[in-house]
Structures are given as C-alpha cells and as structure tokens.
Tab-separated table of C-alpha atoms in Angstrom:
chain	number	residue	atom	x	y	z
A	10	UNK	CA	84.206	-69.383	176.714
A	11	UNK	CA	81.781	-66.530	175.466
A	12	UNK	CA	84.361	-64.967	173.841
A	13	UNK	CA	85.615	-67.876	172.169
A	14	UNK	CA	82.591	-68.586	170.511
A	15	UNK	CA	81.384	-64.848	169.545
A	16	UNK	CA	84.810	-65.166	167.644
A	17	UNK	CA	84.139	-68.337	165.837
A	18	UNK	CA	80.672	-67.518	164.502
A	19	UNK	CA	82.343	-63.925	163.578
A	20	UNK	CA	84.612	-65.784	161.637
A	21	UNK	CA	81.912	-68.623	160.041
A	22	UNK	CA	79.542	-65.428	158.796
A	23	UNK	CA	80.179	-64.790	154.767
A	24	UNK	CA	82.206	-61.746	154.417
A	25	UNK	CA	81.147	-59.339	152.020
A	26	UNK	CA	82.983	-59.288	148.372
A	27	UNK	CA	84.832	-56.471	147.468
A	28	UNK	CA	84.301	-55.229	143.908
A	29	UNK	CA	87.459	-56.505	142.056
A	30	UNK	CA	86.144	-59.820	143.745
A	31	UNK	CA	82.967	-59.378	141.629
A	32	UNK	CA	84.301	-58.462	138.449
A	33	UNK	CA	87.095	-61.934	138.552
A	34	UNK	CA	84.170	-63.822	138.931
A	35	UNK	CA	82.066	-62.120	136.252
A	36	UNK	CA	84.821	-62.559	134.188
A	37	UNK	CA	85.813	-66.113	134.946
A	38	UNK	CA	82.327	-66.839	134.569
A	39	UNK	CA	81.802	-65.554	131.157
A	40	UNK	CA	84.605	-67.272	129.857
A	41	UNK	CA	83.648	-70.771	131.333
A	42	UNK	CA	80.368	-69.198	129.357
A	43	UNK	CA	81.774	-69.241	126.126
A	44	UNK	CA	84.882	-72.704	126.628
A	45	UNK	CA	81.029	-74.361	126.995
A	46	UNK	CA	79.836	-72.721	123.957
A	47	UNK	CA	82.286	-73.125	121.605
A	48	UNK	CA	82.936	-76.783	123.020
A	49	UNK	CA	79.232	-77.676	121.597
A	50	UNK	CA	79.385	-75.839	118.581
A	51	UNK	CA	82.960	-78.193	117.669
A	52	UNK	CA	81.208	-81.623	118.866
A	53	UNK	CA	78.409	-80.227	116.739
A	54	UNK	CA	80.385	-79.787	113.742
A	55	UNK	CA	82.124	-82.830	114.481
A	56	UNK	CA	79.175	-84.902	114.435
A	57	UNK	CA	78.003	-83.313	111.404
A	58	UNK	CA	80.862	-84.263	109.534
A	59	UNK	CA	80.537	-87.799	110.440
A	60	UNK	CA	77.080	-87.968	109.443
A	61	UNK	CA	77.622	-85.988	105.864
A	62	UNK	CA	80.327	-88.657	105.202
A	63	UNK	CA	78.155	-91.906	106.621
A	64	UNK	CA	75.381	-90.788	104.408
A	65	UNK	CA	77.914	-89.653	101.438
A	66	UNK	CA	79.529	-92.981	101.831
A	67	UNK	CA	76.399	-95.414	102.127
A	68	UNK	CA	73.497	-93.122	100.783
A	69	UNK	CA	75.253	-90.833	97.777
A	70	UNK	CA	78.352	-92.582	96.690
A	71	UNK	CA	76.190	-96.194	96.228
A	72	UNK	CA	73.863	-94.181	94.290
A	73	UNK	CA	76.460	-92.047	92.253
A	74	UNK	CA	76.080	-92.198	88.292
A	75	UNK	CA	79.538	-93.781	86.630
A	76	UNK	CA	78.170	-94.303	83.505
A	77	UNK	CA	74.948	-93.956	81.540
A	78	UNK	CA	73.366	-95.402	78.066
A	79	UNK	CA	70.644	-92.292	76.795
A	80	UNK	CA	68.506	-92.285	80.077
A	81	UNK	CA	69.583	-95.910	82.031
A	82	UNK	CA	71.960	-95.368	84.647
A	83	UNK	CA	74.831	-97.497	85.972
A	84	UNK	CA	75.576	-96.919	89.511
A	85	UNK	CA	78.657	-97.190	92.043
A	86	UNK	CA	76.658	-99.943	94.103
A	87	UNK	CA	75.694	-102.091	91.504
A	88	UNK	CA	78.943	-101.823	89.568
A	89	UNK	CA	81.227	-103.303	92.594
A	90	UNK	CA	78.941	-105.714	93.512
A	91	UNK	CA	79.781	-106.991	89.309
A	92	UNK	CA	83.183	-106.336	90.358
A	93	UNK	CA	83.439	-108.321	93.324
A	94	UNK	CA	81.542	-111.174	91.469
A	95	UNK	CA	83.696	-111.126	88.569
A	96	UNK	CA	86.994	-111.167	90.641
A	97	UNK	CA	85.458	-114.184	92.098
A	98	UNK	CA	84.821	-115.687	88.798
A	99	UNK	CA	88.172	-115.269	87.444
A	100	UNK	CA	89.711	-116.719	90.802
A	101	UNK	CA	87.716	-119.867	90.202
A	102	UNK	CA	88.673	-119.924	86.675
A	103	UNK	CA	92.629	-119.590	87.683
A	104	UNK	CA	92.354	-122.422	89.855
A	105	UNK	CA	90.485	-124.948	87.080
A	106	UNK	CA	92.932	-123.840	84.847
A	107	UNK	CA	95.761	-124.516	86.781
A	108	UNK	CA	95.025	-127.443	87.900
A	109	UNK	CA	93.960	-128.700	83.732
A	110	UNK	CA	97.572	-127.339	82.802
A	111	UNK	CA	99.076	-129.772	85.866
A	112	UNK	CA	96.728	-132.456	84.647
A	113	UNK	CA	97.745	-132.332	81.192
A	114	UNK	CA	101.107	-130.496	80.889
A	115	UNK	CA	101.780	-127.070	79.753
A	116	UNK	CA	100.002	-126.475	77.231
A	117	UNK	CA	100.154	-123.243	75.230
A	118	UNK	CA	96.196	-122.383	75.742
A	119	UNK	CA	96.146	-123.202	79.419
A	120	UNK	CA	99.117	-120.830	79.752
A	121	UNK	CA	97.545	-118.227	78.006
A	122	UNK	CA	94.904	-118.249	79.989
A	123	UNK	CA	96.539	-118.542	83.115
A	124	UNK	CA	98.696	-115.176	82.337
A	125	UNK	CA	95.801	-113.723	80.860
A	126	UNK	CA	94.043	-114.067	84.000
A	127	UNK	CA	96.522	-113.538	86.632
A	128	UNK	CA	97.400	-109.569	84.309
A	129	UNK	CA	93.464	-108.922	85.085
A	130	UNK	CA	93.526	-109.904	89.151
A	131	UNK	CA	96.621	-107.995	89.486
A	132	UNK	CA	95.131	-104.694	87.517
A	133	UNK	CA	92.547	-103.361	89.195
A	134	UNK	CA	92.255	-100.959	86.556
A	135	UNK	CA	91.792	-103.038	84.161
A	136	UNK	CA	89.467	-105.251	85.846
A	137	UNK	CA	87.035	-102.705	86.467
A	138	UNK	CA	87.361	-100.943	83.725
A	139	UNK	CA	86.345	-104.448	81.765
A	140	UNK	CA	83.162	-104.941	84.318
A	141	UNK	CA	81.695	-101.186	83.067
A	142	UNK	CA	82.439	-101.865	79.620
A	143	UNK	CA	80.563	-104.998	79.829
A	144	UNK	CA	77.849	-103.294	81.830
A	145	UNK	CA	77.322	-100.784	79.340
A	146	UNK	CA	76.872	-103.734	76.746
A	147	UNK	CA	74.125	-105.222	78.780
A	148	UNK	CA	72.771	-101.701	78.870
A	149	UNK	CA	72.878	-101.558	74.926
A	150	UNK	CA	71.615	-105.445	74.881
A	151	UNK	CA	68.703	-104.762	76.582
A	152	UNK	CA	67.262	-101.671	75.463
A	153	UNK	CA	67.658	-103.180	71.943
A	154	UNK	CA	65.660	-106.114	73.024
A	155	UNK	CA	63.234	-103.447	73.898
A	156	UNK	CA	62.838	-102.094	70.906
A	157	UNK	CA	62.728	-105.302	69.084
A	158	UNK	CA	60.293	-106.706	71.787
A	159	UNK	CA	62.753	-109.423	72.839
A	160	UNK	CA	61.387	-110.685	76.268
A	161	UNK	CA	62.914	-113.627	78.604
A	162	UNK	CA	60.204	-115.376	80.418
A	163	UNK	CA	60.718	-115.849	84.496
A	164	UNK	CA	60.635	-119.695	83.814
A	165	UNK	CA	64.003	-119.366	81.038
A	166	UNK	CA	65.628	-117.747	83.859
A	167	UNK	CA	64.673	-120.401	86.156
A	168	UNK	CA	65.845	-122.916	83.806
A	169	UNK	CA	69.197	-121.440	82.847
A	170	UNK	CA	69.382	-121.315	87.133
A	171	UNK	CA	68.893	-124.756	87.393
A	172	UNK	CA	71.097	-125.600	84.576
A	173	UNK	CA	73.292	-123.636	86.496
A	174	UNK	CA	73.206	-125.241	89.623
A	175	UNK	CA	73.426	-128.447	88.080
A	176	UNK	CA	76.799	-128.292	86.840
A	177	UNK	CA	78.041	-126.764	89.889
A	178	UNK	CA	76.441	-130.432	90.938
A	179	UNK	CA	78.130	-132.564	88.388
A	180	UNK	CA	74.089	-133.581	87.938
A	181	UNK	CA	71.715	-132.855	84.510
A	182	UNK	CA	68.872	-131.440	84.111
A	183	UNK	CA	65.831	-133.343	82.476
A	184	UNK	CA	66.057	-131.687	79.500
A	185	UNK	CA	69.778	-132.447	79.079
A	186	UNK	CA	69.694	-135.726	79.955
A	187	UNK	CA	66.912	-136.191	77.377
A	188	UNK	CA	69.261	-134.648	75.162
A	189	UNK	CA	72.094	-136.786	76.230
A	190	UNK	CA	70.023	-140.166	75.955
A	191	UNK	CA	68.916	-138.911	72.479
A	192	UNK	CA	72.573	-138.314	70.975
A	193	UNK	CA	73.756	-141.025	72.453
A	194	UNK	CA	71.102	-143.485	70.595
A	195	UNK	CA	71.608	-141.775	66.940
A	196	UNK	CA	75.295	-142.423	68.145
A	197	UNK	CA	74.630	-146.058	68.939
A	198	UNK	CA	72.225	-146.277	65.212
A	199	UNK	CA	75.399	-144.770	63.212
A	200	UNK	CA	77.982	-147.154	64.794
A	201	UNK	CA	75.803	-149.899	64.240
A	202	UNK	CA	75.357	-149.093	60.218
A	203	UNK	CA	79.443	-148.137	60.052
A	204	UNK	CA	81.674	-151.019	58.346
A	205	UNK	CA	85.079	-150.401	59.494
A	206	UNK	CA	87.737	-150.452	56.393
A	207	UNK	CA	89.973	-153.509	56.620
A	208	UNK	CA	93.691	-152.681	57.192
A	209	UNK	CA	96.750	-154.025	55.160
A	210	UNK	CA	99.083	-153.277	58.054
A	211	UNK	CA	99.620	-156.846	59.180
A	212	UNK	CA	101.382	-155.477	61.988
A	213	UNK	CA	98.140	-154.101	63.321
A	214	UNK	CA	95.661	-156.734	62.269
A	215	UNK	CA	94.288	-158.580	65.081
A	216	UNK	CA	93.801	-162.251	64.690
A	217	UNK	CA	90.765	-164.475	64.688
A	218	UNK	CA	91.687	-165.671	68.470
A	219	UNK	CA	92.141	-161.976	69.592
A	220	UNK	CA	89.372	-160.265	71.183
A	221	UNK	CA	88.686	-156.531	71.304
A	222	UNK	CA	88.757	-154.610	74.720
A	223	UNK	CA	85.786	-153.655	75.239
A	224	UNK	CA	85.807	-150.002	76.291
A	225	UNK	CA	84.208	-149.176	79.802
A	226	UNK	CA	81.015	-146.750	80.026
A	227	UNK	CA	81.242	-143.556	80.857
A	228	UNK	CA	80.255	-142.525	84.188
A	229	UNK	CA	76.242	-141.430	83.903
A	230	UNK	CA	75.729	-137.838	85.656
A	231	UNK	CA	72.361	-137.958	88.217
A	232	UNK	CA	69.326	-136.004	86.921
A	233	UNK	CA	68.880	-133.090	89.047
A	234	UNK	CA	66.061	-133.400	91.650
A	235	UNK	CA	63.962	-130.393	93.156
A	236	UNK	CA	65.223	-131.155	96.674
A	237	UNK	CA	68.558	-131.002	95.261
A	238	UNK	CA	67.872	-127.853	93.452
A	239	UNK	CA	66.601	-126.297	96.050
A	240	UNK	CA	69.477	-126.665	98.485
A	241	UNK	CA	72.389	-125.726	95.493
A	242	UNK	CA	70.040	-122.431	94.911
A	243	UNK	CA	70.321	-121.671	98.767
A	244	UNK	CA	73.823	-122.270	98.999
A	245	UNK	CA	74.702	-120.219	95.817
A	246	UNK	CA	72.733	-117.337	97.655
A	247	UNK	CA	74.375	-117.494	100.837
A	248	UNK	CA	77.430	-117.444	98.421
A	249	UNK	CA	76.290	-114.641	96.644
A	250	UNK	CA	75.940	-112.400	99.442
A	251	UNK	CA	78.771	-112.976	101.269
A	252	UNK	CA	81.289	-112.417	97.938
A	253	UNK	CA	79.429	-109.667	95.916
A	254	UNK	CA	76.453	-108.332	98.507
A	255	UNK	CA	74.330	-109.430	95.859
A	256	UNK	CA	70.839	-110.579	96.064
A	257	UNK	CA	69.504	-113.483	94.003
A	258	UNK	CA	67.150	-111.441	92.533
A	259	UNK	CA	69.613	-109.374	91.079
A	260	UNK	CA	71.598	-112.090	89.838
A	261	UNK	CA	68.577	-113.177	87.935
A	262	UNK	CA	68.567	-109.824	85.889
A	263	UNK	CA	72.252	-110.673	85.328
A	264	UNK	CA	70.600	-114.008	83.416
A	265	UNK	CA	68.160	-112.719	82.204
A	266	UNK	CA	70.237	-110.271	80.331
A	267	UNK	CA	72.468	-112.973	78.935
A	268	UNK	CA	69.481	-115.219	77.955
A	269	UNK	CA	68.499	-111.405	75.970
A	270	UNK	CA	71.576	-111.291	74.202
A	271	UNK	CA	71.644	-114.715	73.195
A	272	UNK	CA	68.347	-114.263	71.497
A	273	UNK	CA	69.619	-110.875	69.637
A	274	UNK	CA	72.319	-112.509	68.515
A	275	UNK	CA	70.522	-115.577	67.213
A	276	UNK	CA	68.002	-112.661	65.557
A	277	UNK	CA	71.100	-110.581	63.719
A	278	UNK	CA	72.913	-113.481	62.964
A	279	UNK	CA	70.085	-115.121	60.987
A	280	UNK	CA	69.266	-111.260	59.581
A	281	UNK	CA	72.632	-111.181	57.875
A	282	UNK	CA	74.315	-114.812	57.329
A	283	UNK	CA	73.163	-116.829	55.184
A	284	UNK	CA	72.817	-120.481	56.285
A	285	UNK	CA	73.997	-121.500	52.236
A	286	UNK	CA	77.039	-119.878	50.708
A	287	UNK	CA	78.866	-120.497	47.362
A	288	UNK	CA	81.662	-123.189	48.113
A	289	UNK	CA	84.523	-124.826	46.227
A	290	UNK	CA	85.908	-127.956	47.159
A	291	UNK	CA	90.071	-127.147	46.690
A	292	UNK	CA	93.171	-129.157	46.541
A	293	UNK	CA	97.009	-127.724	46.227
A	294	UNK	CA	100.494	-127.534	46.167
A	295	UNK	CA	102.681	-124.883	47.967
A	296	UNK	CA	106.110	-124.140	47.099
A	297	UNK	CA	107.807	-121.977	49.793
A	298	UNK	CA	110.638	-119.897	49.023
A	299	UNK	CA	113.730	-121.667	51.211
A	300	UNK	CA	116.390	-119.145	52.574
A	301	UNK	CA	119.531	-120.548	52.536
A	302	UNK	CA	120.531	-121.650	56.672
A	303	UNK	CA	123.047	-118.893	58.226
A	304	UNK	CA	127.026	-119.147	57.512
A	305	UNK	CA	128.788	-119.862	60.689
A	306	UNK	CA	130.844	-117.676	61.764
A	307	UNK	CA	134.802	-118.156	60.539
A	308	UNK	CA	136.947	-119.564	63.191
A	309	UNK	CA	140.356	-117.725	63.244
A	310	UNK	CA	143.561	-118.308	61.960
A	311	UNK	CA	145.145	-120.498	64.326
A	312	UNK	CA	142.579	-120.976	66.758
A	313	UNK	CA	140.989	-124.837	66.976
A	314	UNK	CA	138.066	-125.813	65.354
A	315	UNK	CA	135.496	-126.351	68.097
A	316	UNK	CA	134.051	-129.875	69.038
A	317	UNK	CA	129.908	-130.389	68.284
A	318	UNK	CA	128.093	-129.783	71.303
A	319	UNK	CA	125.899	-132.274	70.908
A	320	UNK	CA	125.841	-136.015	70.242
A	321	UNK	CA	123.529	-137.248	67.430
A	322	UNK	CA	120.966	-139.565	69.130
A	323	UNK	CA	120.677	-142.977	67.911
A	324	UNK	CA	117.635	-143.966	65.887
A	325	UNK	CA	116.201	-146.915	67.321
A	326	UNK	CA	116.024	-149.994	65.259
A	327	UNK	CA	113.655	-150.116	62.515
A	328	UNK	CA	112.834	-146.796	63.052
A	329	UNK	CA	112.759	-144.264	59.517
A	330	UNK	CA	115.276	-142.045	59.157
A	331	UNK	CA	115.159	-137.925	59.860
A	332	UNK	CA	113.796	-136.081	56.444
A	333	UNK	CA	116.637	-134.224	55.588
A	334	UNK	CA	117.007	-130.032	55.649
A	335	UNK	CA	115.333	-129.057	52.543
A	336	UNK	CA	117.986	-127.399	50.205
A	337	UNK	CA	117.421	-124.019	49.593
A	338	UNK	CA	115.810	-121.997	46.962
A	339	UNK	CA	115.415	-118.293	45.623
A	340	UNK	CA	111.968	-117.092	44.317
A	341	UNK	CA	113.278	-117.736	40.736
A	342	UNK	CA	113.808	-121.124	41.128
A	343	UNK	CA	110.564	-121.868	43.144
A	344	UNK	CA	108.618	-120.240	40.148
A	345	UNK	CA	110.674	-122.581	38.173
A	346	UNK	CA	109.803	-125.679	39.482
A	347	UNK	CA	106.291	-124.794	40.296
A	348	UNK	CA	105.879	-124.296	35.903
A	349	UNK	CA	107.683	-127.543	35.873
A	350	UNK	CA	104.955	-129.256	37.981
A	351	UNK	CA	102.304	-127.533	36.293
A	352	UNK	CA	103.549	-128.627	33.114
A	353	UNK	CA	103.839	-132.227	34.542
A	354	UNK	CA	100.103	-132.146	35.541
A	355	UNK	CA	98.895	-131.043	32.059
A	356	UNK	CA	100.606	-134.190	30.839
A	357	UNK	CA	98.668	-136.444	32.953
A	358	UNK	CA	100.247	-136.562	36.592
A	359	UNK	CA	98.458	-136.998	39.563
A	360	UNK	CA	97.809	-133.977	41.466
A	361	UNK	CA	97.235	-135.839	44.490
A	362	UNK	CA	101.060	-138.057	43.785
A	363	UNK	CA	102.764	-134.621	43.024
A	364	UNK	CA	101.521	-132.642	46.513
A	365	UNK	CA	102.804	-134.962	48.453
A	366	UNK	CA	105.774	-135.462	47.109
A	367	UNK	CA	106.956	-131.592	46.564
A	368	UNK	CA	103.596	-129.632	48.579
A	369	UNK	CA	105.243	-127.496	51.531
A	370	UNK	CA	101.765	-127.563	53.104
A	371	UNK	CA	102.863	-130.414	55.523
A	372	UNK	CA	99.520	-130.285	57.112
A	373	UNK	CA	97.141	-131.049	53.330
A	374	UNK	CA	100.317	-132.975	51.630
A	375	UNK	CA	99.485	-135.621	53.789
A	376	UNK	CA	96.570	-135.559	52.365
A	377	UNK	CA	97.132	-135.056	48.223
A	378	UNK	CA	97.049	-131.562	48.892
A	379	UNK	CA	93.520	-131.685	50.061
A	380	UNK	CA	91.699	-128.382	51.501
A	381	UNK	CA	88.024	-129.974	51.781
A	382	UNK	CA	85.581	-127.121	51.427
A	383	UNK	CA	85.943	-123.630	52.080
A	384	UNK	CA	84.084	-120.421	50.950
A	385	UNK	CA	85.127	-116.957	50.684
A	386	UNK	CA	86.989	-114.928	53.264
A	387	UNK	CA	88.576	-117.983	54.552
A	388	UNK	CA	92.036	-117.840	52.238
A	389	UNK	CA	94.153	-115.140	51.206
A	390	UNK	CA	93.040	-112.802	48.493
A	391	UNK	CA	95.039	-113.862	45.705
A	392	UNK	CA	94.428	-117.728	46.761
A	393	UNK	CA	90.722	-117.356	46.677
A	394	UNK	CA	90.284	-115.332	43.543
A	395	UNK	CA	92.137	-117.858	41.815
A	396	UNK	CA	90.410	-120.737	43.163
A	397	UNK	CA	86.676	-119.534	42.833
A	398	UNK	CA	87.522	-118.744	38.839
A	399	UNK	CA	88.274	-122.435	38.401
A	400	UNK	CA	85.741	-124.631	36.919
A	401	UNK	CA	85.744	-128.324	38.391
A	402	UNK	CA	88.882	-130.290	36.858
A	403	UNK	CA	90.891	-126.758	36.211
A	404	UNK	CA	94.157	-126.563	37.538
A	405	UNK	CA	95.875	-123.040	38.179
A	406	UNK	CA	98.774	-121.632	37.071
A	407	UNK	CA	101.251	-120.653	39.956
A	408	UNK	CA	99.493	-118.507	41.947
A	409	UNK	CA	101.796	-116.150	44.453
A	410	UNK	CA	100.805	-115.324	47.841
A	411	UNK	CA	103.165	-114.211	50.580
A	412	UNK	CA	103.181	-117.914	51.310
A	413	UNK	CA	104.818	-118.823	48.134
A	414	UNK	CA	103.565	-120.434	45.305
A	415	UNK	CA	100.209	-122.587	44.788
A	416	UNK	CA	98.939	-124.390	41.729
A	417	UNK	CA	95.335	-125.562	42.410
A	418	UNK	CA	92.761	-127.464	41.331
A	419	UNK	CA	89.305	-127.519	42.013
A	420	UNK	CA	87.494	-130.909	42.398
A	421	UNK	CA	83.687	-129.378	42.869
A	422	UNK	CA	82.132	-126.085	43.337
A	423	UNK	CA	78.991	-125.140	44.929
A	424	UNK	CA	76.912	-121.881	44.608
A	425	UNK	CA	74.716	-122.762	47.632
A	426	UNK	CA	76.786	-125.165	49.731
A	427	UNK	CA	75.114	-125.265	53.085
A	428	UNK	CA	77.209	-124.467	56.562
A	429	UNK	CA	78.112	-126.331	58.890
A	430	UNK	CA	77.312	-125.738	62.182
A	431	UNK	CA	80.487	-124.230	63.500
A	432	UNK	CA	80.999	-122.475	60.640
A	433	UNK	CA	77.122	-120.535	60.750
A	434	UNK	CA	77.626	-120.236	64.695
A	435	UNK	CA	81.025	-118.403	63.868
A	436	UNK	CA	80.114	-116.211	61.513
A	437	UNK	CA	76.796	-115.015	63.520
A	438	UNK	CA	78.758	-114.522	66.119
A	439	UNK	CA	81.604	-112.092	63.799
A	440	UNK	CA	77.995	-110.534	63.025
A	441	UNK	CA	76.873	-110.167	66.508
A	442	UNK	CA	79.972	-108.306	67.689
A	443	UNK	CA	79.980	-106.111	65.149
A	444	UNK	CA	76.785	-105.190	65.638
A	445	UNK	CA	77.260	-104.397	69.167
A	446	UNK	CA	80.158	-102.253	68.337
A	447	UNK	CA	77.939	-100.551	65.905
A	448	UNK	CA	75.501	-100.451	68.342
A	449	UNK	CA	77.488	-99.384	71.175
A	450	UNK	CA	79.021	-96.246	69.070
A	451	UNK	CA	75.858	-94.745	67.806
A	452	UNK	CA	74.213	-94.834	71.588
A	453	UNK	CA	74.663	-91.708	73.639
A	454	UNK	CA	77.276	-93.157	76.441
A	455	UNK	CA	78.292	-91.152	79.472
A	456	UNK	CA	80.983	-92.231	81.592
C-alpha cells in the first residue's frame, strides 16, 4: 500500500524540462507574441480607415468646394440638398402637367413640357449640372446686390413665405385679396360704362322674351389666417427635411435671394428700357411665293390606275364650301401682281378691301391687313425699315422679305408711344438676362 502511493506522488511531482523543451516554448511563445501584435496593429489600421472615410464622407466631402464666385464658395452639402429639392420640384411639376394635358388634351406646350421634364429627371447630369449653374447665378445675384446695396428685409421673406404657403392652400393672402377685391371693382366700373355693339346676325340676336344666362360666380379663395399659416409653415418644414435635409432657415436664403434678383432686375431693366419708344401703327398685304404641288408619280404602261384612298366627306347642309388650293406662282409673277395692287391702291382702293381679298397673312387679312402697333426689333429688317420711313397715309412699294412680298401702309406713327405692360416686362427681362450673362462672364468662376 506504501509502495503504491510513494509511486503515485513520484509520478504527480513536475518533472524537470529538458532544454529543447524550453526553447519550443520560447519559441511558440514569441510567435503567439507577435500573431497578437500584428493582430492589433490590422484592427488598428482597420479602424482607422473607417474613421478617415466617416469623417471624409460626413466632415470633408459636405464641406468640399465645387464651385466658387471670387471668394464665396459653393459646397457639396449645400449643392445636393438644391438638388434633391429641385428633383422634387420638377416631380411635382410632371404630375400638374400631366394631369392639365389629360384635362385639356394634348396640347403642344403641355407636351413640351412634359418631355422637357421627364429628359432632366432621367439625366442626372444634366440636372445637376443645371442646379450649380443656377447656384452660381444666385452667387453673382447677390454679391451684385451688395455692391448696389440691394437688401431684402426679414418681413419680404416672410411675406413671399406666406404667399407661398397660401397657394399651396388654395387660400390668399390679405394683400392679394385686397388686390383681388380691387380689380375686380374697376372690372365691375368698366362693364358697367361698356355698351355692347348691336349685331346684324339675326341668327344670333336674342329676342325681347329671351333672357340672358346669367353666369355663376367664381368660387372666392379663403384669406389666409395665422393659425393656418402657421400649421402650412410646419408642414412645409417637416417636408423640407425629409426631401432635401434642408432647414427652413436655409430655404429662406433661397427667397431671399430670389426676392434680390427680382429687385436687380426691376433696377437694370428700368436703367436701360425705356418705358416710351417710337411706334408706328402698320397695316399690310403679303404675297407669298406658291410652289407649284408635287407631280405624282407616272403609273406604268399597262398597270391600273389606282382607286383614291379616301372618300371626300360630305359638307353638311348650309355649311360654306372648302377655299380652294391656291394656284401657284413664281417670284415673277408675285412681284407682278403685288405692282398691280399697288397700282390699284394709288387709284383709290381700299387697302383694308384689297388685304383681305389677296393678303397671305391669314392671321391680319382677317383683319384689313391690320398689325396694330409695333416698334422696332419686332419685324424683319427689311419690313421695319420700310415701315418706319413711311409718313401716316404712305403706302410702300413691294417690299421683299424671305416671306414674300408686302406693300404697307402706315395709319399713325409715334416717336414716344408708351409700352404696354407685357411688352416693358419683356424687354427688362431680355435686359436682365443679358446682364447676368455679362455679369456671370466677367466674375472670376471656379468650378
């Protein structure tokens, strides 16, 4: 029993490690040593890499230069939030347009539009390459105000807000409906003092025992309360964010830089157009060179004659016949007949009889040949030099344009003839944009 247990503890005690023993374990300690080292050093690296591109990504990339007007920067986080708003935008604008061109039919302008936007939602390209150059714009816009000392109050950008808001509201504002109620009484006054001209279509008269309709009112939009304000401004926020990450406060530097530009361009437009111009109240008649319609093509020897395609549709009854094809006519022959006219009116004819009996201006025939008033840069060259040199009661000789030939006559002239309004607001606004273009070419740009 002794024995057995003298043996067992023998066996338990450690026995002593030879030295190849000792050097293995050196060995396979050092190199556990350095799997631990190098381990940390790659997570190390690893997680350095990940932090260089978190803060590349959300710290230096957002704040990364993509374009800049002399010292005013444009950068990567503000210019995809205008992105991102702008797609939105043009979404919105390809659904209202759709849905006009299935409420009225197609029409060419609502298709235009539609293509027009659909090119720029499918082009990223060329989607944000229009958001920068309108940035840049802005850019130009504002640091011209600057100069100029063209400010926009915090209240103008509250009101254009709420102006805003309230058509996203079908509501008005005070101020419009003030407008509104204003128009529609000088409306009301001029209706009342208009005498309508009787009619000698007895077909259309009404009789003494027939009573107008009387037309229904249009619907009145609500004026736009505070409360109501209020709550559109917090939902367009909330929309804000979530579809651009942009804050309302930097929408409002988005307004106020429109509100700026509006100003400039009400400042260079009234800088370099005139509100009077010289004027000349115009009437003519065109004569269009007619080409001959093509020769059909010879059917062969032998081979049938084929049947019209088409069956002529019956007029109904009463109803005027079609104007025929006018016959043709070589350039000779129009200058011909347009001397013959022009002989006809120095022997007393009517201008007005004559246009719109042989005018190819189907649109002022109509009419006697009537053009209303027009000042320069509005016709062709060769029209307009002809037509200013006229003295009131002067008809032209044929005049040649690549329309054909005119004789005119001038029924008043003007030398300070003032605009009209869309006429002045076009022209200040040809003004404006060249100006900017100007203005955008002499500014040190960086892209």
């Amino acid at each position: 029993m002794a024995s057995r247990k003298r043996r067992r503890a023998e066996q338990e005690e450690p026995r002593e490690l030879t030295r190849k023993q000792i050097r293995h374990s050196a060995r396979e300690r050092e190199r556990n040593r350095k799997i631990v080292l190098f381990t940390s050093i790659a997570v190390g690296l690893a997680l350095i890499f990940v932090i260089v591109g978190i803060v590349y990504q959300f710290v230096i990339t957002p704040r990364s230069t993509l374009a800049s007007v002399e010292d005013e920067k444009i950068v990567t986080r503000d210019y995809w939030k205008r992105v991102r708003l702008e797609q939105n935008e043009l979404q919105n604008q390809l659904v209202r347009y759709t849905d006009l061109e299935r409420q009225f039919g197609n029409q060419g302008f609502f298709a235009s539009q539609i293509t027009q936007i659909q090119g720029l939602l499918s082009s990223p390209f060329s989607l944000g390459a229009q958001v920068l150059d309108q940035m840049i714009n802005e850019t130009v816009i504002r640091q011209e105000a600057a100069t100029r000392g063209l400010t926009v109050s915090d209240a103008e950008v509250d009101d254009a807000l709420r102006q805003q808001i309230a058509a996203s509201r079908q509501a008005l504002t005070v101020p419009q409906a003030t407008e509104t109620a204003e128009a529609n009484a000088a409306a009301t006054a001029t209706a009342a003092e208009w005498t309508p001209t009787p009619t000698l279509d007895a077909s259309s008269a009404v009789t003494e025992t027939e009573e107008l309709p009387t037309p229904e009112p249009l619907p009145t939009l609500p004026i736009l309360t505070d409360e109501g304000f209020q709550e559109g401004l917090g939902e367009f926020e909330t929309n804000l964010k979530q579809i651009a990450g942009m804050s309302l406060a930097e929408y409002r530097e988005i307004v106020r830089t429109n509100l700026l530009a509006e100003k400039l361009q009400e400042i260079v437009g009234e800088e370099e157009v005139a509100a009077v111009e010289e004027q000349v109240n115009a009437r003519h008649i065109l004569l269009s060179v007619r080409t001959p319609a093509p020769t059909p093509t010879p059917v062969p020897e032998g081979f049938p004659t084929p049947e019209p395609t088409l069956t002529p549709t019956p007029l109904p009854e009463g109803a005027p016949a079609p104007t025929p094809t006018p016959e043709p006519r070589d350039d000779a022959e129009t200058l011909a007949l347009a001397e013959e006219l022009h002989q006809r009116l120095a022997d007393g004819e009517d201008f007005a009889a004559l246009a719109e009996e042989y005018s190819d201006d189907t649109g002022s025939a109509i009419n006697g040949g009537d053009l209303g008033w027009f000042g320069r840069g509005v016709m062709v060259p060769a029209f307009e030099e002809a037509a200013f040199a006229l003295e009131p009661d002067e008809i032209s000789e044929p005049v040649a344009t690549d329309f054909g030939y005119h004789i005119i006559q001038v029924e008043e002239k003007d030398p300070n003839r003032e605009l009209d309004a869309y006429t002045l607001y076009q022209k200040k606004q040809e003004v404006y944009t060249a100006w900017l273009t100007e203005a955008r070419n002499a500014a040190n740009i960086e892209r």
